[in-house]
Short mmCIF file of C-alpha atoms and ligand atoms in Angstrom, two decimals:
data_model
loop_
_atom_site.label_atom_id
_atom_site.label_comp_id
_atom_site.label_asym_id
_atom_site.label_seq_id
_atom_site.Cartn_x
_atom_site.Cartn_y
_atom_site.Cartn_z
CA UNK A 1460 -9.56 -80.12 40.97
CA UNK A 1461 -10.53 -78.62 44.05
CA UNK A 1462 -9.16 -81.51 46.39
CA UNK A 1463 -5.79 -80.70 44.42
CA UNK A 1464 -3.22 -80.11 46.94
CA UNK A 1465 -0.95 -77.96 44.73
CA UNK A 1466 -2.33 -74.55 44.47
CA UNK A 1467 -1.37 -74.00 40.89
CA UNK A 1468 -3.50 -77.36 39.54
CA UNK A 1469 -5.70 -75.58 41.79
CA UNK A 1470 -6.19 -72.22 40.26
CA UNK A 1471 -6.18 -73.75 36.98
CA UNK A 1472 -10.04 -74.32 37.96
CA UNK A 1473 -10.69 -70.67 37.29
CA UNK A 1474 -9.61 -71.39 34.07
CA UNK A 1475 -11.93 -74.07 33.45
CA UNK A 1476 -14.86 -71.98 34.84
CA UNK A 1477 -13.76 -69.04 32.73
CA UNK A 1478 -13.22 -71.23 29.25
CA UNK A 1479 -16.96 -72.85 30.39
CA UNK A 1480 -18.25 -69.50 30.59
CA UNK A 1481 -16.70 -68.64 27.43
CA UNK A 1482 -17.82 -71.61 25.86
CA UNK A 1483 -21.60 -71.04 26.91
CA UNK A 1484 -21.65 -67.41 25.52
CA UNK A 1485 -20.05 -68.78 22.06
CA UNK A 1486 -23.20 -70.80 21.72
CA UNK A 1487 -25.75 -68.88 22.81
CA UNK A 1488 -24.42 -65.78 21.06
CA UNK A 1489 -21.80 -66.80 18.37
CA UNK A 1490 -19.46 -64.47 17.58
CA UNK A 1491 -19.55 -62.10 20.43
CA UNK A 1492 -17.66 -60.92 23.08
CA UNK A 1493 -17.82 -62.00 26.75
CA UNK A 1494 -20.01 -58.77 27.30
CA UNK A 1495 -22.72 -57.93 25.71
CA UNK A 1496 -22.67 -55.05 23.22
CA UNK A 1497 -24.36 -51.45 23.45
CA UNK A 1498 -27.27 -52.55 21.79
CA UNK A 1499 -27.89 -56.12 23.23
CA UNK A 1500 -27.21 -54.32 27.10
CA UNK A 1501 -30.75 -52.64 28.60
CA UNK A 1502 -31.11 -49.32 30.48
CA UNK A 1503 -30.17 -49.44 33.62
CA UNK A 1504 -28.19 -53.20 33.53
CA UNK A 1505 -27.16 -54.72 36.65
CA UNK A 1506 -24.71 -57.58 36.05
CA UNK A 1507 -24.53 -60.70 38.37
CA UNK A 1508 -21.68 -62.85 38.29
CA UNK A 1509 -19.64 -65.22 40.09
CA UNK A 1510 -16.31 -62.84 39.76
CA UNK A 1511 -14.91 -59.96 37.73
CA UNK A 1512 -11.73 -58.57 36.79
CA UNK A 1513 -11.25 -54.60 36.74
CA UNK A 1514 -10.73 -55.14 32.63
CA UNK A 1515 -13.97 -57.05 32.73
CA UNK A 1516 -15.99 -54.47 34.23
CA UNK A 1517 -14.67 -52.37 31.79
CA UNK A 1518 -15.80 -53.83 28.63
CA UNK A 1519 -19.83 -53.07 29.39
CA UNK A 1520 -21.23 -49.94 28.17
CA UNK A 1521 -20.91 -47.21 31.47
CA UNK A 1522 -23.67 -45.70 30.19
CA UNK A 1523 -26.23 -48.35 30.84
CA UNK A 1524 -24.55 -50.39 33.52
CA UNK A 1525 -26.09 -49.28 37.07
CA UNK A 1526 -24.72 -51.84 39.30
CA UNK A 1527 -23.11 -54.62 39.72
CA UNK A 1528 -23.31 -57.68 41.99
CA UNK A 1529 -20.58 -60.15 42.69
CA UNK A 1530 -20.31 -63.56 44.73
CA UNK A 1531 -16.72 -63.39 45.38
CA UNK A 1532 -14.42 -59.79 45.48
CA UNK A 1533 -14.34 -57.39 48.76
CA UNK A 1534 -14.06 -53.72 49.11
CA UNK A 1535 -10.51 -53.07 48.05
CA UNK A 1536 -10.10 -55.14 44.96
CA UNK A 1537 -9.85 -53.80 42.24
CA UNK A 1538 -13.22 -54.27 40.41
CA UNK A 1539 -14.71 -52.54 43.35
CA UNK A 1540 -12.44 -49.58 42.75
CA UNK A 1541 -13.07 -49.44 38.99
CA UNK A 1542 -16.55 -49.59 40.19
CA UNK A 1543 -16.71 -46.83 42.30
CA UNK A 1544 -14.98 -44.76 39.78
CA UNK A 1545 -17.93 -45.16 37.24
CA UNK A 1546 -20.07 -44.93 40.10
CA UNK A 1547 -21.89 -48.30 39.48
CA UNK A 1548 -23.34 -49.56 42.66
CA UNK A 1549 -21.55 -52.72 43.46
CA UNK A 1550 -22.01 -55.45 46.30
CA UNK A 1551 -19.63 -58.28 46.18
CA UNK A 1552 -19.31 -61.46 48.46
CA UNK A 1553 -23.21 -62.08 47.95
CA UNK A 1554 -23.26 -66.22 48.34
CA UNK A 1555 -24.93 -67.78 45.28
CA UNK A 1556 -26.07 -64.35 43.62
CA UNK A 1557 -25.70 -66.17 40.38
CA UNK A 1558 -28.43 -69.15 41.60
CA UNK A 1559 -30.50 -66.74 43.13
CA UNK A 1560 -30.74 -64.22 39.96
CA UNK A 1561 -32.72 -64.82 36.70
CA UNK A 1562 -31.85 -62.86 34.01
CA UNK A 1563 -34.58 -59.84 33.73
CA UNK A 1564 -35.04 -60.03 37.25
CA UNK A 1565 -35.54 -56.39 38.88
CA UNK A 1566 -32.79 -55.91 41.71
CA UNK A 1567 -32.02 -53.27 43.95
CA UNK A 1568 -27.96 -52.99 44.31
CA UNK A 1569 -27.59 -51.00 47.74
CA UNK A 1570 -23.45 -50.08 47.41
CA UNK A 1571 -23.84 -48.80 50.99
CA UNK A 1572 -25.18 -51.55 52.88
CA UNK A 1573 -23.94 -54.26 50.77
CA UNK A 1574 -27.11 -55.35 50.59
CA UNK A 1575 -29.30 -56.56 47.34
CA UNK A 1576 -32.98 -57.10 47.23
CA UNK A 1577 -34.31 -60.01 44.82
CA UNK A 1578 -37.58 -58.82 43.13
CA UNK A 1579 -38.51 -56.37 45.90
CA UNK A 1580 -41.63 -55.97 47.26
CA UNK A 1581 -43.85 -52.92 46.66
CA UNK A 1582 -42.45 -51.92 50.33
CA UNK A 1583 -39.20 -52.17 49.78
CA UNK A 1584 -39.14 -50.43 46.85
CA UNK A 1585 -41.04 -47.21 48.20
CA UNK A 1586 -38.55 -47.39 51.41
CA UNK A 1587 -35.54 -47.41 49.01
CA UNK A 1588 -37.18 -44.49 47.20
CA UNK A 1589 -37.32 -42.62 50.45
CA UNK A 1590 -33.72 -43.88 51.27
CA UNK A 1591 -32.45 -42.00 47.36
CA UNK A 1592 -34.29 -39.22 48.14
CA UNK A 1593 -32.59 -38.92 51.84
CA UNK A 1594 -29.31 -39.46 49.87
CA UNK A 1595 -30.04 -36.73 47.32
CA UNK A 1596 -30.67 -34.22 50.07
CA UNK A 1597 -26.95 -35.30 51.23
CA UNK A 1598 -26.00 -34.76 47.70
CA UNK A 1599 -27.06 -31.77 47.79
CA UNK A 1600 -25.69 -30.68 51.59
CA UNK A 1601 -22.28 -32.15 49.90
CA UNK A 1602 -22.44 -29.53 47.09
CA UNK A 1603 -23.02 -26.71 49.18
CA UNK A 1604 -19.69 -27.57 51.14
CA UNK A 1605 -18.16 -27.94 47.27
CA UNK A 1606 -16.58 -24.32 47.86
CA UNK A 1607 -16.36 -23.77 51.92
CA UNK A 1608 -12.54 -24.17 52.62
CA UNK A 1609 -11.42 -27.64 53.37
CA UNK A 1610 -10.61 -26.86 56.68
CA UNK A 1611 -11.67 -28.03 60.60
CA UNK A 1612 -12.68 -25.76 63.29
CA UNK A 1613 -9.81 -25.01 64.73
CA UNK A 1614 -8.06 -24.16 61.21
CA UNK A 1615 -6.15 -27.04 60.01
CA UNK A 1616 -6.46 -27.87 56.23
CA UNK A 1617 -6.88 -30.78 55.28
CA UNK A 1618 -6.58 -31.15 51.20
CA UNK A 1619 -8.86 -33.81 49.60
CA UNK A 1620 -8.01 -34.47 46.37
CA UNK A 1621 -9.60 -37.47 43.73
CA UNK A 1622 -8.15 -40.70 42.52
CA UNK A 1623 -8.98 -40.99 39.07
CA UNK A 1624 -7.90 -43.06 36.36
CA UNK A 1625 -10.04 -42.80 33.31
CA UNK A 1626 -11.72 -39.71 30.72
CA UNK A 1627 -14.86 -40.03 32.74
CA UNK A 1628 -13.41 -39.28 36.13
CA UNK A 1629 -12.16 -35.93 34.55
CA UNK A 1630 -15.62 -33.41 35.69
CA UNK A 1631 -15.48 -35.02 38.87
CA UNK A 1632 -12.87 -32.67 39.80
CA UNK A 1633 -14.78 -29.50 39.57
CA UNK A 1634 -17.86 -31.15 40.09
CA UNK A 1635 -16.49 -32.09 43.68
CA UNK A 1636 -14.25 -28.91 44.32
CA UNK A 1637 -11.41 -31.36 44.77
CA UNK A 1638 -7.86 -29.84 45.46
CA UNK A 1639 -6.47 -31.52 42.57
CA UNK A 1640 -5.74 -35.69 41.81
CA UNK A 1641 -3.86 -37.20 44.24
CA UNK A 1642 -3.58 -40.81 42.28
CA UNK A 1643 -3.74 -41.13 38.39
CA UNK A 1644 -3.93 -44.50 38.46
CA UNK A 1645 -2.44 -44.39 34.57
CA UNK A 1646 -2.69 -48.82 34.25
CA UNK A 1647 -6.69 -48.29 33.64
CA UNK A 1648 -5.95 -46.46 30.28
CA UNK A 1649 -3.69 -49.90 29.19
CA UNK A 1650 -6.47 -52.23 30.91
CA UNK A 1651 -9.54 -51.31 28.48
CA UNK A 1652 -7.26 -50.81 25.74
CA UNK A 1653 -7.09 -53.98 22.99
CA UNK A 1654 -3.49 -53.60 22.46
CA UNK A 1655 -0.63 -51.68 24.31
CA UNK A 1656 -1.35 -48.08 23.88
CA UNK A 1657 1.22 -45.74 22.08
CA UNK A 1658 2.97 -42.96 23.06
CA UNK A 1659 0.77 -40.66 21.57
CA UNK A 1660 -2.23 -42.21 23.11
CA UNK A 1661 -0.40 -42.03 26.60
CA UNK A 1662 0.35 -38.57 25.98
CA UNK A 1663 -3.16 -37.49 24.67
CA UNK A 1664 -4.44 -38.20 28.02
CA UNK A 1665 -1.77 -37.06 30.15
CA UNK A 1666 -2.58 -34.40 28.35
CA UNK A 1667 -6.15 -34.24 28.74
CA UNK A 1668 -6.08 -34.85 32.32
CA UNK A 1669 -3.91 -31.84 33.04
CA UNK A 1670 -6.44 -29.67 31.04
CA UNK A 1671 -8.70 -30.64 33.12
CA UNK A 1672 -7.36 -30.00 36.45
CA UNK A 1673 -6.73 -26.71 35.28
CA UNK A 1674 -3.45 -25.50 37.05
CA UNK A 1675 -4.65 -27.97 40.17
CA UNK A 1676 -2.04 -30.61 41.44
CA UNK A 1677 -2.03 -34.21 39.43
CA UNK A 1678 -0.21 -36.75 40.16
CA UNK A 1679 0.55 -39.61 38.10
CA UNK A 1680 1.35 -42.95 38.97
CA UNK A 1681 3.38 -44.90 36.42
CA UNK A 1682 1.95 -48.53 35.24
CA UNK A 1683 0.64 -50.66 38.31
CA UNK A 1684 -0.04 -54.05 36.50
CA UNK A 1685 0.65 -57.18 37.45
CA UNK A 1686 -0.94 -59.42 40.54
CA UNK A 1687 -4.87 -58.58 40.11
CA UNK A 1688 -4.33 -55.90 37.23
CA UNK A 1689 -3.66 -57.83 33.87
CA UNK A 1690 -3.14 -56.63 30.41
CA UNK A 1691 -5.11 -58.78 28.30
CA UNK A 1692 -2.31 -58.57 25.47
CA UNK A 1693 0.49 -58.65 27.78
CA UNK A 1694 1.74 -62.59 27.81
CA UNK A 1695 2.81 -62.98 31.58
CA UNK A 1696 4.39 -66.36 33.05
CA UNK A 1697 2.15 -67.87 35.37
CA UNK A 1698 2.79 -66.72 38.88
CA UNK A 1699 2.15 -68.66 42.71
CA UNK A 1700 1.37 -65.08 44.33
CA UNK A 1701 0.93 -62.63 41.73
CA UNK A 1702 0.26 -60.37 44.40
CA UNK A 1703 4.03 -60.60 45.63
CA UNK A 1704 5.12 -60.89 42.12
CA UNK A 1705 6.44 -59.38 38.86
CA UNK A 1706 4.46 -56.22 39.07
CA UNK A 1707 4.27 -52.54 39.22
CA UNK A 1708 7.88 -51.17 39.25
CA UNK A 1709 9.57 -54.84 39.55
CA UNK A 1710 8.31 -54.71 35.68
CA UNK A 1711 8.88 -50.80 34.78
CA UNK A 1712 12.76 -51.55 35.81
CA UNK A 1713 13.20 -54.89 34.10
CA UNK A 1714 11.44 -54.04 31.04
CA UNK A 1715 12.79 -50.47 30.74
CA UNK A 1716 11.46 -49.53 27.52
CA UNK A 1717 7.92 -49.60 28.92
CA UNK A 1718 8.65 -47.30 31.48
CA UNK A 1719 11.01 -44.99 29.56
CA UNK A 1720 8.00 -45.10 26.68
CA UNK A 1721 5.26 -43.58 29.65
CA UNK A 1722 7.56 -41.24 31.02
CA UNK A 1723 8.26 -40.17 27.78
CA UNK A 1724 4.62 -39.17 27.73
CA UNK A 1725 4.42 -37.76 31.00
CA UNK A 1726 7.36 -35.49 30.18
CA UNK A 1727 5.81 -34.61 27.00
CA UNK A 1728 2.29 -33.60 28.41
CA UNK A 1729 3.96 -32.00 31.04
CA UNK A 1730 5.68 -29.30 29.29
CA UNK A 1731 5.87 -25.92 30.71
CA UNK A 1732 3.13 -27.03 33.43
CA UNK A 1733 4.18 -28.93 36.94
CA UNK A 1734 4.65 -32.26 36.79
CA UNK A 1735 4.12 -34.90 39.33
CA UNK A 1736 5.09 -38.98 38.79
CA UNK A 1737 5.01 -41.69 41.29
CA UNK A 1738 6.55 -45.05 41.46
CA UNK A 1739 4.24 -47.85 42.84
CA UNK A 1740 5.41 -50.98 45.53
CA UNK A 1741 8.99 -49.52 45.86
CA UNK A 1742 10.71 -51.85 48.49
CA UNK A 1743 13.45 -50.32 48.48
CA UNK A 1744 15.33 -46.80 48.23
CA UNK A 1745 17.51 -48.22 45.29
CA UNK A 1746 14.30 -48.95 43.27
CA UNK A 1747 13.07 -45.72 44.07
CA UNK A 1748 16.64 -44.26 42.32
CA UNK A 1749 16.80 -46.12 39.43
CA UNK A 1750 13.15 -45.14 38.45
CA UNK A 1751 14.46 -41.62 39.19
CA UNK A 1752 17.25 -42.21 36.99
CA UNK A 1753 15.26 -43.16 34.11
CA UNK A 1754 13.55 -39.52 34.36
CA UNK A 1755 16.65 -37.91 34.62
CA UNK A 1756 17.79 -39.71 31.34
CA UNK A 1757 14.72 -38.54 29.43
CA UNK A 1758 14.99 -35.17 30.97
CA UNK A 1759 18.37 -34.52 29.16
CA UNK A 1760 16.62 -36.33 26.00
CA UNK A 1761 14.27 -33.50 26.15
CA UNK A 1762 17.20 -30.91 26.89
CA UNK A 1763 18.81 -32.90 23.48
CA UNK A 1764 16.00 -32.33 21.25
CA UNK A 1765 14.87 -28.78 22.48
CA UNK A 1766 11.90 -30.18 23.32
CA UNK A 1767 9.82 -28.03 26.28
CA UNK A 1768 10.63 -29.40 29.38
CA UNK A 1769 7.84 -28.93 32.28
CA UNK A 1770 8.52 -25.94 34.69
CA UNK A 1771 8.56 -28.24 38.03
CA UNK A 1772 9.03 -32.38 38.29
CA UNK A 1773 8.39 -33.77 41.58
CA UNK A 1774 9.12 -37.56 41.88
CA UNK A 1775 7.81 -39.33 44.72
CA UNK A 1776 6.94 -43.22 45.79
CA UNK A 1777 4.04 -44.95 47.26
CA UNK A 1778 4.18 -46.55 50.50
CA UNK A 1779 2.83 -49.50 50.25
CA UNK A 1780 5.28 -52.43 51.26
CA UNK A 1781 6.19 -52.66 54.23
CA UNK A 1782 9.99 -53.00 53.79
CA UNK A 1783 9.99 -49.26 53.02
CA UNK A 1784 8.48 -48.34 56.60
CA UNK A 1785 12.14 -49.22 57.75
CA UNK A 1786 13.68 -47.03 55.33
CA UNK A 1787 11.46 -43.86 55.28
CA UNK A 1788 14.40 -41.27 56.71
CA UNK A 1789 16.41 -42.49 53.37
CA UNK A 1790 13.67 -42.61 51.11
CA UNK A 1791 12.27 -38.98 52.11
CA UNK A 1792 16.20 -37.65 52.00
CA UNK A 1793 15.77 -38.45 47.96
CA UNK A 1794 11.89 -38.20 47.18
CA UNK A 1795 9.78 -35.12 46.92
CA UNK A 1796 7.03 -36.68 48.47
CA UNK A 1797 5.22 -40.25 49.41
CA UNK A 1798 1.66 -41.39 48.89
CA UNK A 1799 0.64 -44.08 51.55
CA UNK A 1800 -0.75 -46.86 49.37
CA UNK A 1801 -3.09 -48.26 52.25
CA UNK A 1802 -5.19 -50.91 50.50
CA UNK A 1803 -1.52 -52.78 49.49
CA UNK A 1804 0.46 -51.59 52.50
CA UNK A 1805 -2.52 -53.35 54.45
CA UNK A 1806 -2.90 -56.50 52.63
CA UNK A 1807 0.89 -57.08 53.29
CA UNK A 1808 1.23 -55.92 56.71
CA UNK A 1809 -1.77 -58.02 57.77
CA UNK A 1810 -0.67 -60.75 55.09
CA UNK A 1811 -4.11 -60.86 54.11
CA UNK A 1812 -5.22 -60.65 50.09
CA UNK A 1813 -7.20 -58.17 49.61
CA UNK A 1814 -9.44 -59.54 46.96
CA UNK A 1815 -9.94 -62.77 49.21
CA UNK A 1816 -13.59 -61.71 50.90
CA UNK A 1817 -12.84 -64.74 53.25
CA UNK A 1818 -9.91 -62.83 54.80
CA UNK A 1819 -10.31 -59.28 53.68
CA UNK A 1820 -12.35 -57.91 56.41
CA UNK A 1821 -10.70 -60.23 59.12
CA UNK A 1822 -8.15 -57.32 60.51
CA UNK A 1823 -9.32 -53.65 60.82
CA UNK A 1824 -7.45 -51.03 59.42
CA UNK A 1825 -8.69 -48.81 62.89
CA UNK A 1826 -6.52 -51.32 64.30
CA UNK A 1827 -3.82 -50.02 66.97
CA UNK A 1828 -0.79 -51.77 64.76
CA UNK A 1829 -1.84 -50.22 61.63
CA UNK A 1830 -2.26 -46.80 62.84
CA UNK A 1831 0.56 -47.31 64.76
CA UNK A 1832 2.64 -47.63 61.23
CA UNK A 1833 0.11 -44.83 59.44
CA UNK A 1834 1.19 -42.68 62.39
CA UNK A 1835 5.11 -43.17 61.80
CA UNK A 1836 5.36 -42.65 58.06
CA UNK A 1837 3.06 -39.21 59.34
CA UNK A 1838 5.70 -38.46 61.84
CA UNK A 1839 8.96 -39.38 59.30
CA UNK A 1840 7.23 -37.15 56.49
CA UNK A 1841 6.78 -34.25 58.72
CA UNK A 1842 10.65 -34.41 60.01
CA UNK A 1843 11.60 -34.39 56.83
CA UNK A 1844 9.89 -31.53 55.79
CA UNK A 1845 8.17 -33.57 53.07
CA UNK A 1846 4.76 -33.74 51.80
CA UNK A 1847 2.33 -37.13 52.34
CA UNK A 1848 -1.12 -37.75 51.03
CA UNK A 1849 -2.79 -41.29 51.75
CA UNK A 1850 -4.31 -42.65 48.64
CA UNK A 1851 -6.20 -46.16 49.64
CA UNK A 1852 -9.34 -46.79 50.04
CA UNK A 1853 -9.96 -45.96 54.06
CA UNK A 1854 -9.01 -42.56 53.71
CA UNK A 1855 -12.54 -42.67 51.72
CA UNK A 1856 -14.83 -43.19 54.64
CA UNK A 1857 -15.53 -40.32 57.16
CA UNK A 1858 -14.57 -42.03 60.09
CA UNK A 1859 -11.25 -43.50 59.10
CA UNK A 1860 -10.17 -39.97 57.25
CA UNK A 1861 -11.28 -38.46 60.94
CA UNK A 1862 -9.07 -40.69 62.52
CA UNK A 1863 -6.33 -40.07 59.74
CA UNK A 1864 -6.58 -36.69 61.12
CA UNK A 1865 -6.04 -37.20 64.47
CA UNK A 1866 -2.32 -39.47 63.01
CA UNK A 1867 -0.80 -36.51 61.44
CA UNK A 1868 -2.63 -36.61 57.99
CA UNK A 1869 -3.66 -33.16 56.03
CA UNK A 1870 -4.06 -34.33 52.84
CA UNK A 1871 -6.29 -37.71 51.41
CA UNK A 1872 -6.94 -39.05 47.74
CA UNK A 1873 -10.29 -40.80 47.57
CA UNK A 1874 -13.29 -41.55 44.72
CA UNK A 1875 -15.36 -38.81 43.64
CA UNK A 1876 -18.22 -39.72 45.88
CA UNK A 1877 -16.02 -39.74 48.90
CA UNK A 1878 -15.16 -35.94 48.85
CA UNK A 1879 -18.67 -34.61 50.18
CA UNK A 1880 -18.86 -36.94 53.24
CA UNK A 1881 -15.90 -36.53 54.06
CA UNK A 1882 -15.77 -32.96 53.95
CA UNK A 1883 -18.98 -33.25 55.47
CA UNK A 1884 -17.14 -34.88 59.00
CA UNK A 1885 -13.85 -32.87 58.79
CA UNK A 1886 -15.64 -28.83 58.59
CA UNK A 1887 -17.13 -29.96 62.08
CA UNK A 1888 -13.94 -31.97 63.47
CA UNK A 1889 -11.68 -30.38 65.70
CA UNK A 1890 -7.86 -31.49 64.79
CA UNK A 1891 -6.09 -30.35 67.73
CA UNK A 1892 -8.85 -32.47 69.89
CA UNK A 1893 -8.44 -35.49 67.33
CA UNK A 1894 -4.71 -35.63 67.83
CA UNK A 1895 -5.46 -35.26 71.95
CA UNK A 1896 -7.67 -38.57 71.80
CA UNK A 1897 -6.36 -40.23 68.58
CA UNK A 1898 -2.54 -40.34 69.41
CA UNK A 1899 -2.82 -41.67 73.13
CA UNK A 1900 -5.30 -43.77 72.18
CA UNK A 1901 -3.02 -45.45 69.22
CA UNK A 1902 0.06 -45.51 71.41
CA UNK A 1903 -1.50 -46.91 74.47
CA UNK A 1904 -4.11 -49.66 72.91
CA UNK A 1905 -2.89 -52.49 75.02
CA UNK A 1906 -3.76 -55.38 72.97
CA UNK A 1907 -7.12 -54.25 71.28
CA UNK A 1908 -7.91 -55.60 68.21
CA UNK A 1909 -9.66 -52.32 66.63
CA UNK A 1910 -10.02 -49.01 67.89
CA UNK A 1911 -12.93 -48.40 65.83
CA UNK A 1912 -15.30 -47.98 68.28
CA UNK A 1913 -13.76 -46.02 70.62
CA UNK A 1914 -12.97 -43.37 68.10
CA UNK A 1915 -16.63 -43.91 66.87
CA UNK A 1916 -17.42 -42.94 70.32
CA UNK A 1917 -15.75 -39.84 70.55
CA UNK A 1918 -16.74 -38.57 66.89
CA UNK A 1919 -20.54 -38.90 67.39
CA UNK A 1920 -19.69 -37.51 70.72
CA UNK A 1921 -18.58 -34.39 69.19
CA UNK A 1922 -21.15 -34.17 66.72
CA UNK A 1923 -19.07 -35.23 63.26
CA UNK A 1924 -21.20 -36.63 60.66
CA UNK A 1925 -19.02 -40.17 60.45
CA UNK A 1926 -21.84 -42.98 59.63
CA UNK A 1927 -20.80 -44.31 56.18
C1 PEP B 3493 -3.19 -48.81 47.39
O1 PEP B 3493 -2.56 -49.86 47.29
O2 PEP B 3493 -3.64 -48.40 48.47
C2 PEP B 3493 -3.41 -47.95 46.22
C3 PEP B 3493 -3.87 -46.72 46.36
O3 PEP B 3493 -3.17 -48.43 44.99
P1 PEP B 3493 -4.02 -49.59 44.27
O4 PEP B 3493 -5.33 -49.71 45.02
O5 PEP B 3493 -4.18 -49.16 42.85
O6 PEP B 3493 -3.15 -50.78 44.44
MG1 MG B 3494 -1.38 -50.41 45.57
#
């Protein structure tokens, strides 16, 4: 099936592997799910596998998983991010894991490196002792920060605020001093669920997650499923490139009821506090509208029924197709604000899938083009007067967010852990001198390929704590 020429035969190999894998667990453990449950799962679990989906990962017990070890899957895919939201180490494109792993095995899952150790030597275990003890001291440098402004040298805040998704992300926000949640990714609470959640359920955690935040900013993101992000009881027509497919808003406008049902919630949670919704891959201004339509509709609903309405709405869209980089100046006219979706904007800029380990890594988001285009929608959001946070993955690690900085940025969403090292780099950065090197360099990289290095260069330079 592999020689098949037409990519669809193709994929249906997956399905084989997955129906194998199925059909291997039914008879060694009849009757039970693909993963294992509470009881059957030991402390501190580490799970090996060939390749996971996000809803996968989701159905072991968090409190006993510790890390998790993939062959295929790459930084920004999605079971990475779910991953790093639990904070369970994970490693992915680790050739053969599967062949080289017997079940009992101990393992040593470094999420840093990428790295895994096989039954480790007496050596390497005491050096990786010494290495979580370094790491705690960090911790603990990290928590002292928790309070100091979020500010560099010279002045310039720069808010970081959490993406979150799930109950358990909820104490991260004081536990990190985060300035609020910059991405509720809301899909997660319909990807572990068995059957489409209702109203009430969507609201109860709306809800809940604006308890928690506690007056701080949240924004929501409506439903993001579709391409990697599948609901189990959702029956979806086979796709060519789900990626590029019937997902995310494409679905919230043609299946209206969905949408209206979640905003419904959002508008109910949201009463008498602010409320803050986003629309994920718009492509275009008239999507962005008819989402915003929708609200308006349930707004006067609300006004109807007498029910409370919240005090402030804000509606804004993600950046993350690249048709919408052409249409920023109309976009910004009608939105409240944008949230720079870099993970999707750079898989389709680049043209290169972002779960695909093969191709993943192959173009550097430190590259001149990409900063080039993270530097206009900076520029366009600043003429217009209108806020912009950037909510993928790269505004996570210290030296991207410092070079973020030196663009225009002054406000990133990133995982829990990301907060202290990044705060860590930006309370010693400089932002007037970042813009001095950053923007020349961007605008005159003459055919470079990344300008990692020489930014690397001039943060160690200046002292800013950027190594990863
Ligand atoms: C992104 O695309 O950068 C993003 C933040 O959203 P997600 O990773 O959920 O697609
Ligand atoms: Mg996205």
């Amino acid at each position: 099936m592999q020689r098949q020429t037409d990519p669809y035969l193709r994929e249906r190999l997956h399905d084989l592997d997955d129906l194998a894998n199925r059909l291997l667990r039914e008879l060694t453990s009849p009757g039970k799910g693909m993963a294992p449950v509470a009881a059957e799962l030991p402390e501190n679990a580490i799970v090996v596998a060939r390749s996971m989906g996000p809803a996968a990962l989701l159905d072991y017990d968090r409190t006993k998983l510790r890390g998790l070890v993939l062959e295929e899957g790459s930084a920004s895919s999605h079971v990475a991010i779910v991953a790093r939201a639990l904070n369970i180490a994970a490693v992915g494109q680790i050739e053969n894991a599967t062949g080289l792993v017997e079940p009992g095995d101990a393992l040593i899952v470094d999420g840093v490196s990428g790295e895994i150790h096989v039954r480790p030597t007496g050596d390497v275990e005491r050096a990786y002792v010494d290495k979580v003890r370094f790491r705690a001291r960090k911790q603990e440098q990290y928590r002292a920060l928790r309070n100091a402004p979020s500010a560099t040298r010279d002045g310039a805040q720069v808010k970081l605020l959490l993406n979150a998704g799930l109950l358990v992300d909820l104490p991260h926000i004081k536990e990190t001093g985060a300035a609020g949640i910059g991405l509720f990714r809301t899909e997660l609470q319909f990807m572990v669920a068995s059957s489409m959640p209702k109203t009430a359920a969507q609201q109860a955690l709306y809800r809940a997650v604006l308890d928690a935040a506690d007056e701080k900013p949240v924004t929501f993101r409506t439903l993001d499923v579709g391409g990697d992000k599948i609901l189990p009881y959702m029956q979806a027509e086979p796709e060519e490139n789900p990626a590029l497919g019937w997902r995310a808003i494409r679905l919230g406008l043609d299946r209206p009821a969905l949408m209206r049902t979640q905003l419904r919630a959002l508008l109910n949670a949201g009463g008498g506090r602010d409320l803050r919704v986003m629309f994920p891959m718009v492509a275009c201004v008239s999507e962005f509208e008819a989402a915003s339509d929708i609200v308006q509709r349930e707004i006067a609903r609300l006004i109807k029924h007498d029910h409370p309405q919240p005090s402030s709405i804000a509606l804004g869209a993600m950046v993350e197709v690249p048709s919408l980089l052409f249409q920023l100046d109309e976009l910004l006219k009608r939105a409240d604000f944008i949230s720079v979706g870099s993970n999707d904007l750079m898989q389709f800029l680049f043209a290169s899938d972002r779960g695909n380990a093969r191709v993943s890594g192959r173009f550097d988001p430190m590259s001149p083009a990409f900063l080039r285009v993270l530097s206009h929608i900076a520029d366009r959001a600043k003429a217009a007067g209108k806020p912009v946070t950037l909510c993928g993955e790269i505004g996570a690690r210290p030296l991207e967010a410092m070079a973020l900085i030196g663009v225009g940025y002054r406000s990133l969403s990133m995982s829990p852990a990301s907060i202290g090292p990044v705060k860590a780099a930006l309370v010693e950065a400089d932002a007037a001198e970042l813009e001095a090197f950053v923007k020349p360099l961007v605008a005159n990289a003459d055919g470079a390929a990344s300008l990692r290095g020489a930014i690397e260069e001039f943060a160690v330079k200046r002292g800013l704590q950027v190594a990863p």
